Coordinates of C-alpha atoms in Angstrom, one line a residue:
Chain A
X1 CA 3.1 3.1 18.7
X2 CA 3.6 3.3 15.0
X3 CA 0.9 5.5 13.5
X4 CA 0.4 7.6 10.4
X5 CA -2.5 10.0 10.3
X6 CA -3.7 11.5 7.1
X7 CA -6.0 14.5 6.5
X8 CA -8.5 15.2 4.9
X9 CA -10.3 11.8 4.3
X10 CA -12.1 13.3 1.4
X11 CA -11.2 16.3 -0.8
X12 CA -13.1 18.0 -3.6
X13 CA -11.5 20.6 -5.8
X14 CA -12.3 22.4 -9.0
X15 CA -10.3 21.5 -12.1
X16 CA -7.3 23.7 -12.2
X17 CA -7.1 24.4 -8.5
X18 CA -4.5 22.9 -6.1
X19 CA -4.9 20.0 -3.7
X20 CA -3.0 19.5 -0.5
X21 CA -3.0 16.3 1.6
X22 CA -1.2 16.1 4.9
X23 CA 0.2 13.3 6.9
X24 CA 1.8 13.1 10.3
X25 CA 3.9 10.3 11.7
X26 CA 4.9 9.2 15.1
X27 CA 8.4 7.7 14.9
X28 CA 11.2 10.2 14.6
X29 CA 13.4 7.5 13.2
X30 CA 11.3 7.1 9.9
X31 CA 13.4 8.3 7.0
X32 CA 11.5 7.5 3.9
X33 CA 8.0 8.8 3.0
X34 CA 6.2 7.6 -0.3
X35 CA 2.9 8.6 -1.7
X36 CA 0.7 6.3 -3.7
X37 CA -2.2 6.8 -5.9
X38 CA -4.9 4.2 -6.3
X39 CA -7.5 4.4 -9.0
X40 CA -10.7 2.5 -8.5
X41 CA -10.2 -1.3 -8.6
X42 CA -6.5 -1.0 -9.2
X43 CA -3.2 -1.4 -7.3
X44 CA -1.7 1.6 -5.6
X45 CA 1.2 3.2 -7.6
X46 CA 4.0 5.2 -6.3
X47 CA 3.8 8.7 -7.5
X48 CA 6.5 10.5 -5.5
X49 CA 8.6 9.9 -2.4
X50 CA 10.9 11.8 -0.2
X51 CA 13.8 10.8 2.0
X52 CA 14.6 12.5 5.3
X53 CA 17.7 14.3 4.2
X54 CA 15.7 16.7 1.9
X55 CA 12.8 19.1 2.7
X56 CA 11.0 19.2 -0.6
X57 CA 10.8 17.3 -3.9
X58 CA 9.0 18.2 -7.1
X59 CA 7.9 16.2 -10.2
X60 CA 6.0 18.3 -12.7
X61 CA 2.6 19.1 -11.0
X62 CA 3.3 17.0 -7.9
X63 CA 5.5 18.0 -4.9
X64 CA 6.1 16.6 -1.5
X65 CA 7.4 18.6 1.5
X66 CA 8.7 17.2 4.8
X67 CA 9.0 18.8 8.1
X68 CA 11.0 16.3 10.3
X69 CA 10.8 18.6 13.3
X70 CA 7.0 18.6 13.3
X71 CA 6.9 15.0 11.9
X72 CA 4.7 15.8 9.1
X73 CA 4.8 15.7 5.3
X74 CA 2.4 16.9 2.6
X75 CA 1.5 16.2 -1.0
X76 CA 0.8 19.1 -3.2
X77 CA -0.9 18.8 -6.6
X78 CA -1.2 21.9 -8.7
X79 CA -3.3 22.5 -11.8
X80 CA -5.5 19.6 -10.9
X81 CA -7.1 17.5 -13.7
X82 CA -9.9 15.0 -13.7
X83 CA -7.5 12.2 -14.1
X84 CA -6.0 13.1 -10.7
X85 CA -9.2 11.8 -9.2
X86 CA -8.3 8.9 -7.0
X87 CA -7.5 7.7 -3.5
X88 CA -4.0 8.8 -2.2
X89 CA -2.2 7.1 0.4
X90 CA 0.8 8.4 2.4
X91 CA 3.2 6.0 4.1
X92 CA 6.2 6.1 6.5
X93 CA 8.7 3.4 7.0
X94 CA 9.1 2.0 10.5
X95 CA 12.0 -0.4 10.8
X96 CA 11.7 -2.6 7.8
X97 CA 7.9 -2.1 7.2
X98 CA 5.6 0.5 5.9
X99 CA 2.8 2.0 7.8
X100 CA 0.0 3.5 5.5
X101 CA -2.2 6.4 6.2
X102 CA -5.9 5.7 5.9
X103 CA -6.2 7.4 2.5
X104 CA -7.6 10.5 1.0
X105 CA -10.3 10.4 -1.8
X106 CA -9.6 13.2 -4.1
X107 CA -12.4 14.4 -6.6
X108 CA -11.5 16.8 -9.3
X109 CA -14.6 18.5 -10.4
X110 CA -14.8 19.7 -14.1
Chain B
X1 CA 2.7 -5.6 -13.4
X2 CA 6.1 -4.1 -12.8
X3 CA 7.7 -7.4 -12.0
X4 CA 5.3 -8.6 -9.4
X5 CA 2.4 -10.8 -10.4
X6 CA -0.7 -11.9 -8.5
X7 CA -3.0 -14.6 -9.6
X8 CA -5.9 -15.1 -10.1
X9 CA -7.4 -11.7 -10.6
X10 CA -10.8 -12.9 -9.3
X11 CA -11.4 -15.8 -7.0
X12 CA -14.6 -17.1 -5.5
X13 CA -14.6 -19.2 -2.4
X14 CA -17.3 -21.4 -0.9
X15 CA -18.1 -21.3 2.7
X16 CA -15.6 -23.5 4.7
X17 CA -13.1 -23.8 1.9
X18 CA -9.5 -22.8 2.0
X19 CA -8.1 -20.8 -1.1
X20 CA -4.6 -19.8 -1.9
X21 CA -3.6 -16.5 -3.6
X22 CA -0.4 -16.5 -5.5
X23 CA 2.2 -13.7 -5.5
X24 CA 5.4 -14.0 -7.5
X25 CA 8.1 -11.3 -8.1
X26 CA 11.2 -11.2 -10.3
X27 CA 12.6 -8.0 -8.9
X28 CA 15.1 -9.8 -6.5
X29 CA 13.3 -8.1 -3.6
X30 CA 14.0 -9.5 -0.1
X31 CA 10.8 -8.4 1.4
X32 CA 7.2 -9.4 0.6
X33 CA 4.0 -8.3 2.0
X34 CA 0.2 -9.1 2.0
X35 CA -2.5 -6.5 2.5
X36 CA -6.3 -6.6 2.7
X37 CA -8.3 -3.7 1.4
X38 CA -12.1 -3.5 2.1
X39 CA -14.2 -1.2 -0.1
X40 CA -13.5 2.4 0.6
X41 CA -10.9 1.5 3.2
X42 CA -7.1 1.7 3.6
X43 CA -4.6 -1.1 3.5
X44 CA -4.2 -3.5 6.4
X45 CA -1.2 -5.7 6.8
X46 CA -1.8 -9.4 7.0
X47 CA 1.7 -10.9 6.9
X48 CA 5.2 -9.9 5.8
X49 CA 8.5 -11.7 5.2
X50 CA 11.9 -10.1 5.1
X51 CA 13.9 -13.2 4.1
X52 CA 13.2 -16.7 2.9
X53 CA 11.8 -19.2 5.4
X54 CA 10.7 -16.4 7.8
X55 CA 7.6 -14.4 8.0
X56 CA 5.8 -12.3 10.6
X57 CA 2.2 -11.5 11.4
X58 CA 0.8 -8.2 10.6
X59 CA -2.2 -6.5 12.1
X60 CA -4.9 -8.8 10.9
X61 CA -3.3 -12.3 10.6
X62 CA -6.0 -14.4 12.1
X63 CA -7.6 -16.7 9.5
X64 CA -4.6 -16.4 7.1
X65 CA -1.4 -18.4 6.6
X66 CA 1.7 -17.9 4.4
X67 CA 4.9 -19.5 3.4
X68 CA 8.1 -18.2 2.0
X69 CA 10.0 -21.1 0.6
X70 CA 11.4 -19.2 -2.2
X71 CA 12.6 -15.6 -2.5
X72 CA 10.3 -15.0 -5.4
X73 CA 7.1 -16.4 -4.0
X74 CA 4.9 -15.5 -1.1
X75 CA 1.5 -17.3 -1.3
X76 CA -1.3 -16.4 1.0
X77 CA -3.9 -19.0 2.1
X78 CA -7.3 -17.8 3.3
X79 CA -8.5 -20.4 5.6
X80 CA -12.0 -21.3 6.7
X81 CA -11.3 -19.7 9.9
X82 CA -11.4 -16.2 8.2
X83 CA -15.1 -15.4 8.7
X84 CA -15.3 -12.4 6.5
X85 CA -12.8 -13.0 3.6
X86 CA -14.5 -11.0 0.8
X87 CA -12.0 -8.2 0.0
X88 CA -9.4 -7.0 -2.4
X89 CA -5.9 -8.6 -1.6
X90 CA -2.7 -6.8 -2.5
X91 CA 0.8 -8.2 -2.5
X92 CA 3.8 -6.0 -2.4
X93 CA 7.5 -6.4 -2.4
X94 CA 10.6 -4.2 -1.8
X95 CA 14.3 -4.1 -0.8
X96 CA 15.3 -3.9 2.7
X97 CA 14.5 -0.5 4.1
X98 CA 11.4 -0.2 1.9
X99 CA 13.0 1.0 -1.3
X100 CA 11.6 -0.1 -4.6
X101 CA 8.3 -0.9 -2.9
X102 CA 5.9 -2.2 -5.6
X103 CA 2.3 -3.5 -5.5
X104 CA 0.9 -6.4 -7.5
X105 CA -2.4 -5.9 -9.4
X106 CA -4.5 -7.5 -6.7
X107 CA -6.9 -10.4 -6.3
X108 CA -10.5 -9.8 -5.6
X109 CA -11.8 -12.7 -3.4
X110 CA -15.6 -13.2 -3.0
X111 CA -17.4 -15.7 -0.8
X112 CA -20.3 -17.4 -2.5

């Protein structure tokens, strides 16, 4: 069935290091993959997304890569800062609806 | 809140009481969604609606009801049948195909 797996569930990095979060999806028809950042007690906010016709997209310190053959996509954060600490959700669109991954709690240690 | 507004921000419900959470958007989005989020957990889909006067159950619809009489509005009622309603409720909207997907600021519901 429709499923999005996300790893790791928790991630701690030192400030300035890179962080990578990986997601896999099950429906090869999915063609849109957004990433959301949720700070404590707040709503998830879109930080970057990628469509299936490209393999990589960058926005300053954030990048997303997509491997359609392997059905996985990853979020890369470089030069991490304390304000990057949050829960990150990946998602894949199935038909008309999103399916979210379970989330990754990222902690950036000063 | 980026064109999608949820109210109230905090809501307290007594045992056996129905409560309604409001979600309004002025983004001209066709699709609207309700999610439940428990502490430290991910997002679980309650109901969604792709067009006016039509809605579908999500993964955890039991104890909840919705209506979609207007494109802009998708209220969620938490009924007394929902035995554990304390959670953070998020509304979202988007265009067909998922583009422009945006979340509201959420309603934190507590049973007292």
